[in-house]
Short mmCIF file of C-alpha atoms in Angstrom, two decimals:
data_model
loop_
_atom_site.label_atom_id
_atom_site.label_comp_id
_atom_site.label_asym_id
_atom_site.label_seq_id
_atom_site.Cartn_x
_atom_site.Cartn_y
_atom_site.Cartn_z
CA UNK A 171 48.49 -32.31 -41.81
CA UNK A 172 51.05 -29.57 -41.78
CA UNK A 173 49.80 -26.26 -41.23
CA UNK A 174 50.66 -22.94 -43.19
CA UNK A 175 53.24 -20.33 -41.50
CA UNK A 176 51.99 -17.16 -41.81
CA UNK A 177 54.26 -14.18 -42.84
CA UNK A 178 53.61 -12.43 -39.55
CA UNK A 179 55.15 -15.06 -37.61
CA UNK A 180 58.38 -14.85 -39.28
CA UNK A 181 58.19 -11.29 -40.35
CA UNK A 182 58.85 -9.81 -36.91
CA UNK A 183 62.03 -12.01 -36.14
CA UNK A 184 63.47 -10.95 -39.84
CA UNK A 185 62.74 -7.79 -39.71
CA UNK A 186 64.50 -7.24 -35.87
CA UNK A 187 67.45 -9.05 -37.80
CA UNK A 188 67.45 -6.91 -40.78
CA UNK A 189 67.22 -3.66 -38.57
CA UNK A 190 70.00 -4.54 -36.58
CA UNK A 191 71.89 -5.46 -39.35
CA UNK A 192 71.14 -2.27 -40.68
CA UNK A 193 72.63 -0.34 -37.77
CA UNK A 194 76.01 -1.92 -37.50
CA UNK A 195 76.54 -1.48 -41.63
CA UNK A 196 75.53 2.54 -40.83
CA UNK A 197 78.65 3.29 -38.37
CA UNK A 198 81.15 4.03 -40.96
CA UNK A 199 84.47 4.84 -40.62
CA UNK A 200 85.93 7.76 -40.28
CA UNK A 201 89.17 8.12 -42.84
CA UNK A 202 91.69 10.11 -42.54
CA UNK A 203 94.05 10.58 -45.67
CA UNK A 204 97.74 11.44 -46.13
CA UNK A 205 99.90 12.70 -49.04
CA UNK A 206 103.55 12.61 -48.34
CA UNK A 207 104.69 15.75 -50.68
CA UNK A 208 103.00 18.89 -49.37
CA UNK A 209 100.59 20.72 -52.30
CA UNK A 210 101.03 23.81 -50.30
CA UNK A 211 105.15 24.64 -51.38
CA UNK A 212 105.73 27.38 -53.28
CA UNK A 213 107.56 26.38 -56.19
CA UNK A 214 111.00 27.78 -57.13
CA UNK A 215 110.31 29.90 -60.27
CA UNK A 216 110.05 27.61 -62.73
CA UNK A 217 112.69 29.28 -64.79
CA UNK A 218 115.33 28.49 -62.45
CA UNK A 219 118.67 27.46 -63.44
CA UNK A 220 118.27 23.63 -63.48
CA UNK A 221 122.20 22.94 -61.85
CA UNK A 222 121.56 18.83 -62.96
CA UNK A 223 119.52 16.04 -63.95
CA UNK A 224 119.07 13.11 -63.20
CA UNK A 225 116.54 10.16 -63.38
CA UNK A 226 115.14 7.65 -60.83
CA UNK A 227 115.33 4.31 -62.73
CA UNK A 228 113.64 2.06 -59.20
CA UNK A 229 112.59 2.78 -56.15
CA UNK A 230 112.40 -0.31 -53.80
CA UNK A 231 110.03 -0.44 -50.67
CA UNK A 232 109.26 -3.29 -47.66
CA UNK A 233 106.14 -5.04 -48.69
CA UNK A 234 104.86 -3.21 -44.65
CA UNK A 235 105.41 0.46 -46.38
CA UNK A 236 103.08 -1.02 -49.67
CA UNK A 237 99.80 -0.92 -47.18
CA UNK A 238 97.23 1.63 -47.55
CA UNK A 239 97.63 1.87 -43.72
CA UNK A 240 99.70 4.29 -41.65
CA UNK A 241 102.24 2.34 -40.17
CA UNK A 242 103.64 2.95 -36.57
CA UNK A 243 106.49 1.07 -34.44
CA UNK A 244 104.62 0.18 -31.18
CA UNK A 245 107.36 -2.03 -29.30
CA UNK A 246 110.76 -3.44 -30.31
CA UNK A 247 109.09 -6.10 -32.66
CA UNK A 248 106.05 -4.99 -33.13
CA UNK A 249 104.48 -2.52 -35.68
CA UNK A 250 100.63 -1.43 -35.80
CA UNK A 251 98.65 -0.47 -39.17
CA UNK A 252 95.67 2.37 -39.07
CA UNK A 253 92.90 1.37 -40.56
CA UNK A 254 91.34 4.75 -40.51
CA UNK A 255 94.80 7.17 -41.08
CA UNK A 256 95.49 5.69 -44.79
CA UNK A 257 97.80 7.20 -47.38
CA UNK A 258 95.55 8.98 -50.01
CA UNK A 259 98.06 7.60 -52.75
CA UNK A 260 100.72 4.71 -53.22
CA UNK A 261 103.92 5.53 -50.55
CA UNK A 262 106.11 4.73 -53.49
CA UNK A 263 104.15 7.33 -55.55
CA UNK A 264 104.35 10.09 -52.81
CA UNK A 265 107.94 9.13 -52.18
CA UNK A 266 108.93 10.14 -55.99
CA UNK A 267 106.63 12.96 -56.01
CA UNK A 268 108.20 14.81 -52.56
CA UNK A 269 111.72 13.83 -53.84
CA UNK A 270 111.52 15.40 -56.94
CA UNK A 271 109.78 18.51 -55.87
CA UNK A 272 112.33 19.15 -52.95
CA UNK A 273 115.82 17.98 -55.32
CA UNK A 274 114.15 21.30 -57.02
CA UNK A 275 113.13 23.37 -54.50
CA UNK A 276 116.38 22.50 -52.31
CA UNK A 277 118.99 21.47 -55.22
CA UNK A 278 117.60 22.88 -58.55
CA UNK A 279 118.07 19.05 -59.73
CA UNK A 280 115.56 18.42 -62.35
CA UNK A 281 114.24 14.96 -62.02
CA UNK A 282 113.42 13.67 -65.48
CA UNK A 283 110.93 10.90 -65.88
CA UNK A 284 111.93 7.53 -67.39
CA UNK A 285 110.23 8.05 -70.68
CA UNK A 286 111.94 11.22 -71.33
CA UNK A 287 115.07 11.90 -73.07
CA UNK A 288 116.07 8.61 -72.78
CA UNK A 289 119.58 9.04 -74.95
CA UNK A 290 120.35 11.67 -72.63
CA UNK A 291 123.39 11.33 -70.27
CA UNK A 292 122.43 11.89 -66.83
CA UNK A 293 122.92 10.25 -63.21
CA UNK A 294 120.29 7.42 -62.60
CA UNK A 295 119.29 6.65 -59.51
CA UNK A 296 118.08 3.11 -57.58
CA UNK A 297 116.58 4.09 -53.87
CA UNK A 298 115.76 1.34 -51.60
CA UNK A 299 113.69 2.29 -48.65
CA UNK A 300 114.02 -0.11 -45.87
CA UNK A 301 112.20 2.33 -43.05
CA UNK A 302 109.90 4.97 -42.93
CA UNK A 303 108.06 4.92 -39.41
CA UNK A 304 107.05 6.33 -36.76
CA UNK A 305 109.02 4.51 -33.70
CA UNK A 306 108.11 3.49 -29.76
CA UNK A 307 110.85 5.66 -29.15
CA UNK A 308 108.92 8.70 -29.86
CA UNK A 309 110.49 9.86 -33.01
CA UNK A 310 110.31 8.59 -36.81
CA UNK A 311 112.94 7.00 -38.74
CA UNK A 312 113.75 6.63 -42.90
CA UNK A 313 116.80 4.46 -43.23
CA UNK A 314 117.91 2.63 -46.79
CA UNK A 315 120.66 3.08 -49.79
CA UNK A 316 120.62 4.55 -53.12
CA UNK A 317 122.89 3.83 -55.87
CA UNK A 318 124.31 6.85 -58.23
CA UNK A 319 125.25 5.01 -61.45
CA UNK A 320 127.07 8.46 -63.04
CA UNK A 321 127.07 8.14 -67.09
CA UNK A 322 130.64 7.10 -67.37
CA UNK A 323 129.88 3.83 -65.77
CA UNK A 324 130.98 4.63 -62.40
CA UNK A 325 128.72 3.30 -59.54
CA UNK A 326 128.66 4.13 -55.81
CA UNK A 327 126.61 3.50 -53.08
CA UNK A 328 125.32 6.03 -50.06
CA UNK A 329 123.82 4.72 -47.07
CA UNK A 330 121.70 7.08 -44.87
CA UNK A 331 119.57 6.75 -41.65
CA UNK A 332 117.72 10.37 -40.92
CA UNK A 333 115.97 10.56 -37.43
CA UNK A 334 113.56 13.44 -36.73
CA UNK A 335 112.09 13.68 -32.75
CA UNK A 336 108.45 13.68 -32.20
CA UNK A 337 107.07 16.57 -30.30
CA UNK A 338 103.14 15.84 -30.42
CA UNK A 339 101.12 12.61 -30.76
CA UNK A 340 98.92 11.68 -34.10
CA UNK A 341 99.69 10.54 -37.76
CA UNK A 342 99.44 14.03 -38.90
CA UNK A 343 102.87 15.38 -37.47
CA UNK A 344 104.01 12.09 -38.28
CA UNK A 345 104.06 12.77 -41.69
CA UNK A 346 104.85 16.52 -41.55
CA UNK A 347 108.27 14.91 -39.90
CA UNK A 348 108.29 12.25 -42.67
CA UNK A 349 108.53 14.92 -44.97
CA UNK A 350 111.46 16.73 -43.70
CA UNK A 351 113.47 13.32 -43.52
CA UNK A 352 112.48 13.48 -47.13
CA UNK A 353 114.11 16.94 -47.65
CA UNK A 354 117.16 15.54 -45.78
CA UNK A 355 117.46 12.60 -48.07
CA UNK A 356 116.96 14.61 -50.97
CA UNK A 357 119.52 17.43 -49.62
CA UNK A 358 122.02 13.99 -49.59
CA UNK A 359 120.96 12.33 -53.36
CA UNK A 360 121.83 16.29 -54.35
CA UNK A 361 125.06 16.86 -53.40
CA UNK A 362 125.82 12.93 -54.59
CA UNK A 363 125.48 13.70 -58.40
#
């Protein structure tokens, strides 16, 4: 004849397991979130004289810049992802956002979005970002191309690699330095058309 199990017996080992479980699922993590364009610029009156315009038809990024994750460079070949310094929106969203805010700022090149004026004449541009990252080498790095197809049907290509040193540790001057490299590349997509 079997006998009956009580609930006591196997109440105490369950509920040791369920309290335990309950502790590790209570240490959350700590996230730390990133915009690449700064909300805190002063924008250049807004009825400034616009000096071109021009539309971003794609912008291209590595499948390692599409992670939520900060990416850094932590040997020749190797590159580390945060999983608690994330970006608080999509890089390639940021990206357009700080490039169109500083081609104003900087430039006074109004960026027009796609669905805009679309008979309208203007310089498109196609970026490709191949690197944006923080390096071993202690500094951070955004390399790619951008094509300026001008309305007459005339195409060219620029090539730039902007470097910035990095005088203090953590993700947060990272990306205060990723944001001037920005202003540099924009500075070079201005005077291009």
């Amino acid at each position: 004849m079997m006998k009956h199990v009580t609930g006591s017996v196997l109440g105490g080992p369950l509920l040791a397991a369920a309290v335990m479980l309950s502790g590790c699922a209570s240490n959350a993590v700590d996230l730390h979130y990133y915009l690449l364009h700064s909300p805190s610029h002063k924008p250049v009156s807004p009825t400034g004289q616009v000096s071109k315009q021009i539309r971003f038809e794609q912008l291209r990024l590595p499948d390692y810049l599409k992670q939520r994750g900060l990416a850094m460079q932590t040997g020749p070949a190797t590159v580390y992802f945060s999983s608690q310094h994330v970006w608080a929106e999509p890089l390639n969203a940021g990206l357009l956002q700080s490039l169109t805010d500083t081609l104003w700022q900087q430039e006074q090149v109004q960026v027009l979005p796609n669905n805009i004026y679309k008979a309208r004449q203007m310089p498109r541009v196609d970026l490709q970002i191949d690197d944006l990252i923080a390096t071993h080498t202690s500094d951070v790095l955004l390399k790619g191309h951008y094509w300026v197809h001008y309305p007459d049907g005339e195409s060219k290509v620029h090539r730039f690699d902007f470097r910035a040193a990095l005088q203090q540790d953590g993700f947060e001057h990272t990306v205060v330095k990723m944001r001037e490299l920005v202003g540099q590349l924009a500075a070079d997509i201005g005077k291009n058309v």
